[in-house]
Short mmCIF file of C-alpha atoms in Angstrom, two decimals:
data_model
loop_
_atom_site.label_atom_id
_atom_site.label_comp_id
_atom_site.label_asym_id
_atom_site.label_seq_id
_atom_site.Cartn_x
_atom_site.Cartn_y
_atom_site.Cartn_z
CA UNK P 1 -24.30 -6.46 -20.60
CA UNK P 2 -25.33 -5.70 -16.99
CA UNK P 3 -23.02 -4.06 -14.49
CA UNK P 4 -20.91 -6.40 -12.35
CA UNK P 5 -19.89 -5.71 -8.76
CA UNK P 6 -17.51 -7.70 -6.56
CA UNK P 7 -18.81 -8.57 -3.09
CA UNK P 8 -16.97 -9.99 -0.11
CA UNK P 9 -19.58 -12.39 1.24
CA UNK P 10 -17.87 -14.18 4.13
CA UNK P 11 -14.53 -15.36 5.45
CA UNK P 12 -12.56 -16.43 2.38
CA UNK P 13 -15.50 -15.93 0.01
CA UNK P 14 -16.24 -13.46 -2.78
CA UNK P 15 -18.77 -13.38 -5.58
CA UNK P 16 -19.61 -11.15 -8.53
CA UNK P 17 -23.19 -9.93 -8.67
CA UNK P 18 -24.97 -8.39 -11.60
CA UNK P 19 -27.13 -5.29 -11.48
CA UNK P 20 -28.53 -2.66 -13.81
CA UNK P 21 -26.10 -0.10 -15.16
CA UNK P 22 -26.73 3.06 -13.12
CA UNK P 23 -27.56 6.50 -14.51
CA UNK P 24 -25.72 9.54 -13.16
CA UNK P 25 -27.54 12.08 -11.03
CA UNK P 26 -26.92 15.79 -11.07
CA UNK P 27 -23.23 16.58 -10.79
CA UNK P 28 -22.22 12.97 -11.40
CA UNK P 29 -20.47 11.01 -14.12
CA UNK P 30 -20.88 7.34 -14.97
CA UNK P 31 -17.65 5.40 -15.41
CA UNK P 32 -17.14 2.16 -17.33
CA UNK P 33 -14.23 0.46 -15.58
CA UNK P 34 -11.21 -0.81 -17.50
CA UNK P 35 -8.96 -1.91 -14.62
CA UNK P 36 -9.01 -1.96 -10.83
CA UNK P 37 -6.16 -2.85 -8.50
CA UNK P 38 -6.27 -5.08 -5.45
CA UNK P 39 -4.72 -3.67 -2.29
CA UNK P 40 -3.51 -6.95 -0.75
CA UNK P 41 -2.85 -5.67 2.73
CA UNK P 42 -6.29 -4.22 3.39
CA UNK P 43 -8.32 -6.45 1.11
CA UNK P 44 -6.89 -9.68 2.49
CA UNK P 45 -7.96 -8.54 5.96
CA UNK P 46 -11.47 -8.08 4.57
CA UNK P 47 -11.29 -11.40 2.70
CA UNK P 48 -10.17 -13.25 5.84
CA UNK P 49 -12.71 -11.53 8.08
CA UNK P 50 -9.94 -9.93 10.16
CA UNK P 51 -11.39 -6.42 10.26
CA UNK P 52 -12.74 -5.02 13.57
CA UNK P 53 -16.54 -5.25 13.63
CA UNK P 54 -18.43 -1.96 13.64
CA UNK P 55 -15.55 -0.07 12.03
CA UNK P 56 -16.30 2.21 9.06
CA UNK P 57 -14.70 1.04 5.82
CA UNK P 58 -13.36 4.53 5.10
CA UNK P 59 -15.25 7.60 6.31
CA UNK P 60 -13.15 9.81 4.01
CA UNK P 61 -14.34 8.10 0.80
CA UNK P 62 -18.03 8.44 -0.07
CA UNK P 63 -18.12 5.11 -1.93
CA UNK P 64 -16.82 3.34 1.20
CA UNK P 65 -18.92 5.08 3.83
CA UNK P 66 -20.49 1.84 5.13
CA UNK P 67 -19.09 -0.72 7.54
CA UNK P 68 -17.20 -3.98 7.08
CA UNK P 69 -20.13 -6.31 7.67
CA UNK P 70 -20.63 -9.03 5.04
CA UNK P 71 -21.69 -8.79 2.30
CA UNK P 72 -19.84 -5.66 1.26
CA UNK P 73 -18.24 -4.05 -1.74
CA UNK P 74 -14.68 -2.91 -1.24
CA UNK P 75 -11.67 -1.61 -3.15
CA UNK P 76 -10.46 1.89 -3.93
CA UNK P 77 -8.49 1.94 -7.17
CA UNK P 78 -10.63 1.88 -10.34
CA UNK P 79 -9.73 3.38 -13.71
CA UNK P 80 -12.15 3.67 -16.62
CA UNK P 81 -13.87 5.89 -19.17
CA UNK P 82 -16.69 8.33 -18.55
CA UNK P 83 -19.68 7.04 -20.56
CA UNK P 84 -22.37 9.46 -19.37
CA UNK P 85 -22.66 12.77 -17.56
CA UNK P 86 -25.45 13.97 -15.31
CA UNK P 87 -27.08 17.40 -15.32
CA UNK P 88 -24.65 20.17 -14.49
CA UNK P 89 -21.54 18.32 -15.67
CA UNK P 90 -19.56 19.68 -18.59
CA UNK P 91 -19.71 17.52 -21.71
CA UNK P 92 -15.90 17.69 -21.89
CA UNK P 93 -15.87 14.87 -19.33
CA UNK P 94 -17.39 12.47 -21.87
CA UNK P 95 -14.98 9.65 -22.80
CA UNK P 96 -12.25 10.91 -20.47
CA UNK P 97 -10.20 8.31 -18.69
CA UNK P 98 -10.57 8.85 -14.96
CA UNK P 99 -9.51 7.37 -11.66
CA UNK P 100 -12.02 6.74 -8.88
CA UNK P 101 -11.64 5.69 -5.23
CA UNK P 102 -14.37 3.13 -5.75
CA UNK P 103 -14.98 -0.57 -5.04
CA UNK P 104 -14.31 -3.20 -7.71
CA UNK P 105 -17.16 -2.97 -10.22
CA UNK P 106 -17.65 -2.56 -13.95
CA UNK P 107 -19.83 0.57 -13.81
CA UNK P 108 -20.26 3.21 -11.15
CA UNK P 109 -21.52 6.75 -10.74
CA UNK P 110 -19.65 9.34 -8.72
CA UNK P 111 -19.66 13.11 -8.23
CA UNK P 112 -17.43 14.65 -10.85
CA UNK P 113 -15.47 16.24 -8.00
CA UNK P 114 -14.56 12.74 -6.74
CA UNK P 115 -12.90 11.45 -9.93
CA UNK P 116 -9.45 12.37 -11.19
CA UNK P 117 -8.52 12.83 -14.83
CA UNK P 118 -5.78 10.35 -15.77
CA UNK P 119 -2.85 11.94 -17.64
CA UNK P 120 -2.77 11.11 -21.34
CA UNK P 121 0.63 9.42 -21.05
CA UNK P 122 -0.51 7.06 -18.27
CA UNK P 123 -2.01 3.64 -18.98
CA UNK P 124 -5.08 2.37 -17.17
CA UNK P 125 -3.05 -0.33 -15.41
CA UNK P 126 -0.41 2.14 -14.23
CA UNK P 127 -3.04 4.60 -12.99
CA UNK P 128 -4.55 1.97 -10.67
CA UNK P 129 -1.37 2.26 -8.57
CA UNK P 130 -2.08 5.91 -7.71
CA UNK P 131 -3.28 5.14 -4.13
CA UNK P 132 -0.14 3.06 -3.51
CA UNK P 133 2.12 5.86 -4.70
CA UNK P 134 0.20 8.44 -2.67
CA UNK P 135 0.57 6.20 0.39
CA UNK P 136 4.33 5.97 -0.15
CA UNK P 137 4.53 9.76 -0.53
CA UNK P 138 2.61 10.11 2.74
CA UNK P 139 5.05 7.75 4.48
CA UNK P 140 7.97 9.94 3.49
CA UNK P 141 6.12 13.04 4.67
CA UNK P 142 5.46 11.41 8.03
CA UNK P 143 8.92 9.88 8.41
CA UNK P 144 10.78 12.99 7.18
CA UNK P 145 14.06 11.25 6.24
CA UNK P 146 17.07 13.48 6.78
CA UNK P 147 20.43 13.84 5.07
CA UNK P 148 22.81 11.06 6.10
CA UNK P 149 20.27 8.99 8.05
CA UNK P 150 20.14 5.21 8.17
CA UNK P 151 16.73 3.73 7.27
CA UNK P 152 15.01 0.35 7.27
CA UNK P 153 11.80 -0.79 5.62
CA UNK P 154 9.98 -3.91 6.82
CA UNK P 155 7.75 -5.36 4.09
CA UNK P 156 8.38 -5.21 0.35
CA UNK P 157 4.93 -5.54 -1.11
CA UNK P 158 3.91 -2.91 -3.66
CA UNK P 159 3.70 -0.11 -1.09
CA UNK P 160 6.94 -1.20 0.58
CA UNK P 161 8.77 -1.27 -2.76
CA UNK P 162 7.43 2.15 -3.70
CA UNK P 163 8.55 3.50 -0.33
CA UNK P 164 11.98 1.97 -0.88
CA UNK P 165 12.19 3.61 -4.31
CA UNK P 166 11.28 7.03 -2.90
CA UNK P 167 13.78 6.64 -0.05
CA UNK P 168 16.47 5.84 -2.62
CA UNK P 169 15.94 9.35 -3.96
CA UNK P 170 16.81 10.73 -0.52
CA UNK P 171 20.43 11.38 0.51
CA UNK P 172 20.46 8.59 3.07
CA UNK P 173 23.60 6.96 4.41
CA UNK P 174 22.23 3.42 4.10
CA UNK P 175 18.92 1.70 3.39
CA UNK P 176 18.03 -1.85 4.49
CA UNK P 177 14.85 -3.74 3.60
CA UNK P 178 13.25 -6.83 5.12
CA UNK P 179 10.90 -9.34 3.51
CA UNK P 180 10.24 -13.08 3.77
CA UNK P 181 10.07 -13.58 0.00
CA UNK P 182 13.25 -13.69 -2.08
CA UNK P 183 11.78 -12.15 -5.29
CA UNK P 184 10.66 -9.11 -3.33
CA UNK P 185 14.07 -8.74 -1.71
CA UNK P 186 15.69 -8.89 -5.13
CA UNK P 187 13.35 -6.14 -6.35
CA UNK P 188 14.22 -3.92 -3.41
CA UNK P 189 17.93 -4.22 -4.21
CA UNK P 190 17.18 -3.22 -7.80
CA UNK P 191 15.37 -0.15 -6.44
CA UNK P 192 18.40 0.96 -4.45
CA UNK P 193 18.41 -0.85 -1.10
CA UNK P 194 21.92 -1.51 0.19
CA UNK P 195 20.87 -4.81 1.75
CA UNK P 196 17.74 -6.97 1.76
CA UNK P 197 17.27 -9.34 4.69
CA UNK P 198 15.18 -12.43 5.26
CA UNK P 199 13.66 -12.12 8.76
CA UNK P 200 13.69 -15.89 9.17
CA UNK P 201 17.30 -16.61 8.20
CA UNK P 202 20.83 -15.89 9.32
CA UNK P 203 23.27 -14.09 7.09
CA UNK P 204 25.26 -16.13 4.62
CA UNK P 205 29.03 -15.77 4.13
CA UNK P 206 28.51 -13.13 1.44
CA UNK P 207 26.34 -10.98 3.71
CA UNK P 208 23.20 -11.81 1.75
CA UNK P 209 20.53 -14.11 3.10
CA UNK P 210 18.35 -14.75 0.06
CA UNK P 211 18.40 -18.52 0.30
CA UNK P 212 17.32 -18.84 3.89
CA UNK P 213 19.40 -20.86 6.28
CA UNK P 214 19.29 -21.68 9.94
CA UNK P 215 16.59 -20.30 12.17
CA UNK P 216 17.34 -16.68 13.12
CA UNK P 217 19.06 -16.66 16.54
CA UNK P 218 19.48 -12.93 17.16
CA UNK P 219 16.40 -11.45 15.55
CA UNK P 220 16.35 -9.39 12.38
CA UNK P 221 16.13 -6.20 14.43
CA UNK P 222 19.48 -6.88 16.08
CA UNK P 223 20.97 -7.91 12.74
CA UNK P 224 19.93 -4.56 11.27
CA UNK P 225 21.48 -2.71 14.22
CA UNK P 226 24.74 -4.60 13.69
CA UNK P 227 24.68 -3.98 9.94
CA UNK P 228 23.87 -0.28 10.11
CA UNK P 229 26.11 0.51 13.06
CA UNK P 230 26.21 4.00 14.52
CA UNK P 231 28.29 6.44 16.56
CA UNK P 232 28.01 4.23 19.64
CA UNK P 233 26.33 1.03 20.80
CA UNK P 234 23.13 2.71 21.97
CA UNK P 235 22.66 4.78 18.81
CA UNK P 236 23.47 1.88 16.49
CA UNK P 237 20.68 0.94 14.11
CA UNK P 238 18.16 2.77 11.98
CA UNK P 239 17.34 6.41 12.54
CA UNK P 240 14.08 5.84 10.67
CA UNK P 241 12.23 2.53 10.37
CA UNK P 242 9.04 1.77 8.45
CA UNK P 243 6.85 -1.21 9.36
CA UNK P 244 4.84 -1.99 6.21
CA UNK P 245 4.67 -5.78 6.29
CA UNK P 246 1.17 -6.20 7.71
CA UNK P 247 2.62 -8.72 10.18
CA UNK P 248 2.18 -7.72 13.85
CA UNK P 249 5.31 -9.64 14.89
CA UNK P 250 7.38 -7.40 12.62
CA UNK P 251 6.63 -4.34 14.72
CA UNK P 252 8.70 -5.67 17.62
CA UNK P 253 11.59 -6.30 15.22
CA UNK P 254 11.19 -2.82 13.71
CA UNK P 255 11.49 -1.26 17.15
CA UNK P 256 14.52 -3.43 17.90
CA UNK P 257 16.14 -2.30 14.63
CA UNK P 258 15.86 1.38 15.60
CA UNK P 259 18.62 3.24 17.40
CA UNK P 260 18.42 5.71 20.27
CA UNK P 261 15.89 8.51 19.68
CA UNK P 262 14.96 6.94 16.34
CA UNK P 263 11.47 6.82 14.91
CA UNK P 264 9.27 3.97 13.78
CA UNK P 265 6.50 4.75 11.29
CA UNK P 266 3.77 2.09 11.29
CA UNK P 267 1.99 2.00 7.95
CA UNK P 268 0.62 -1.53 8.39
CA UNK P 269 -2.97 -2.16 9.36
CA UNK P 270 -3.21 -5.33 11.42
CA UNK P 271 -7.01 -5.47 11.69
CA UNK P 272 -7.99 -7.77 14.54
CA UNK P 273 -4.51 -9.33 14.80
CA UNK P 274 -2.84 -8.20 18.06
CA UNK P 275 0.75 -6.98 18.18
CA UNK P 276 2.75 -8.34 21.12
CA UNK P 277 5.68 -6.07 21.96
CA UNK P 278 8.65 -6.56 24.25
CA UNK P 279 9.05 -3.09 25.74
CA UNK P 280 10.69 -4.13 28.98
CA UNK P 281 14.31 -4.17 27.79
CA UNK P 282 16.29 -1.76 25.66
CA UNK P 283 13.17 0.14 24.55
CA UNK P 284 12.63 1.50 28.07
CA UNK P 285 15.61 3.87 27.81
CA UNK P 286 15.85 4.18 24.02
CA UNK P 287 13.45 7.12 23.49
CA UNK P 288 12.30 5.45 20.26
CA UNK P 289 9.04 6.98 19.02
CA UNK P 290 6.36 4.85 17.36
CA UNK P 291 3.87 6.66 15.12
CA UNK P 292 0.97 5.50 12.97
CA UNK P 293 0.72 6.71 9.38
CA UNK P 294 -2.37 6.44 7.19
CA UNK P 295 -2.97 8.11 3.86
CA UNK P 296 -6.53 9.30 4.54
CA UNK P 297 -5.16 12.20 6.61
CA UNK P 298 -2.21 14.59 6.45
CA UNK P 299 0.25 15.16 9.28
CA UNK P 300 -1.16 18.05 11.37
CA UNK P 301 2.22 19.81 11.15
CA UNK P 302 1.91 19.90 7.34
CA UNK P 303 -1.72 20.91 6.95
CA UNK P 304 -0.92 24.60 6.68
CA UNK P 305 0.98 23.98 3.44
CA UNK P 306 -0.20 20.60 2.22
CA UNK P 307 -3.63 19.44 1.05
CA UNK P 308 -4.75 16.12 -0.38
CA UNK P 309 -4.86 17.72 -3.84
CA UNK P 310 -1.26 18.85 -3.57
CA UNK P 311 -0.17 15.41 -2.35
CA UNK P 312 -2.08 13.71 -5.20
CA UNK P 313 -0.31 15.98 -7.71
CA UNK P 314 3.01 14.81 -6.31
CA UNK P 315 1.82 11.20 -6.48
CA UNK P 316 0.93 11.55 -10.17
CA UNK P 317 4.41 12.98 -10.88
CA UNK P 318 6.16 10.25 -8.94
CA UNK P 319 3.99 7.56 -10.54
CA UNK P 320 5.43 8.50 -13.93
CA UNK P 321 8.98 8.23 -12.61
CA UNK P 322 8.50 5.06 -10.55
CA UNK P 323 6.74 3.03 -13.27
CA UNK P 324 4.77 0.91 -10.77
CA UNK P 325 3.25 -1.12 -13.61
CA UNK P 326 6.47 -3.20 -13.45
CA UNK P 327 5.17 -4.58 -10.16
CA UNK P 328 2.09 -6.04 -11.85
CA UNK P 329 2.41 -9.83 -11.73
CA UNK P 330 -1.18 -11.02 -12.35
CA UNK P 331 -4.31 -9.81 -14.09
CA UNK P 332 -7.72 -11.49 -13.80
CA UNK P 333 -11.13 -10.91 -15.26
CA UNK P 334 -13.27 -9.65 -12.40
CA UNK P 335 -15.34 -12.82 -12.76
CA UNK P 336 -12.23 -14.74 -11.60
CA UNK P 337 -11.82 -12.66 -8.45
CA UNK P 338 -12.00 -15.73 -6.23
CA UNK P 339 -8.85 -17.13 -7.86
CA UNK P 340 -7.08 -13.81 -7.37
CA UNK P 341 -7.71 -13.67 -3.63
CA UNK P 342 -6.80 -17.33 -3.19
CA UNK P 343 -3.49 -16.64 -4.93
CA UNK P 344 -2.74 -13.61 -2.78
CA UNK P 345 -3.75 -15.46 0.38
CA UNK P 346 -1.96 -18.74 -0.29
CA UNK P 347 1.00 -17.81 -2.53
CA UNK P 348 2.24 -14.32 -1.60
CA UNK P 349 5.70 -15.16 -2.89
CA UNK P 350 4.26 -15.50 -6.40
CA UNK P 351 1.85 -12.56 -6.46
CA UNK P 352 2.71 -8.91 -6.03
CA UNK P 353 0.57 -6.47 -8.01
CA UNK P 354 -2.83 -7.87 -9.00
CA UNK P 355 -5.48 -6.11 -11.09
CA UNK P 356 -8.94 -6.94 -12.40
CA UNK P 357 -9.99 -6.21 -15.97
CA UNK P 358 -13.55 -5.54 -17.08
#
């Protein structure tokens, strides 16, 4: 059987192309993929053609060193077995299950230094969530939650849920999450959130807003400030807020939810979608800080003690504890990739974790 690679070929279009199975060069291994995970936030931007033109896909990953021009291969969470080793690679790598930051494809070659051995007690499906867990770990490093703080997380996709789960391990005072989709809000409560809010609804009589309701009159940011409270009116709200929804409009609400001298960590990538912010009111005197967070780098303040290898080791440990495989809702043969992206694009309430099998 020839190798199969997934290509994004235009706005809303993907196709699987066949090619010869590659042979590894010196220092490389060849991997036969078992599973790969879709990263909905980033990959839907690519699928919709909402990525800035001329931007590198990821200069920190060799397999993604090109740009975002169609057609392109993309993805960065593949797990499979080593089926061949190139010159200079120890034979012990043969038949090892490994993880690779590689696009969606059935066979690929990579430097042995670029693949990670998957722990024996970790399934292929679970291992595909490693980048998501590492991203959540990075968010906590960047946000630095403190004892007794009040926190909010906008967006409860896979990364948002993992971030919520990690925050639940912290000695916070209270934790509030926000998501449009009821099943995701329910999951966040199961992971330890004290409240889960619908940004498009008012609170019901029981303080929960799972079933929607009237159009939101005050804004979810103000509702969070009222719910979390604080030592005084100005400091009311979240000390730490994460914006992980991928929706530019949510950033304004995240800032509004944050109290005086609080911090907003923006983990979303909006692509070409602009974010319109109202910074003329309370924000002007609030001293709220807004900071971007992206997993390809480490906070400069931590680089003396932390490396990507150390952070990945933490991610593997947390992956075992978090059991992210429970977030897997759909699995498709890679030949059905078009159906997978249509589902994620059109029915986000139904799809959460999506993987391809090979």
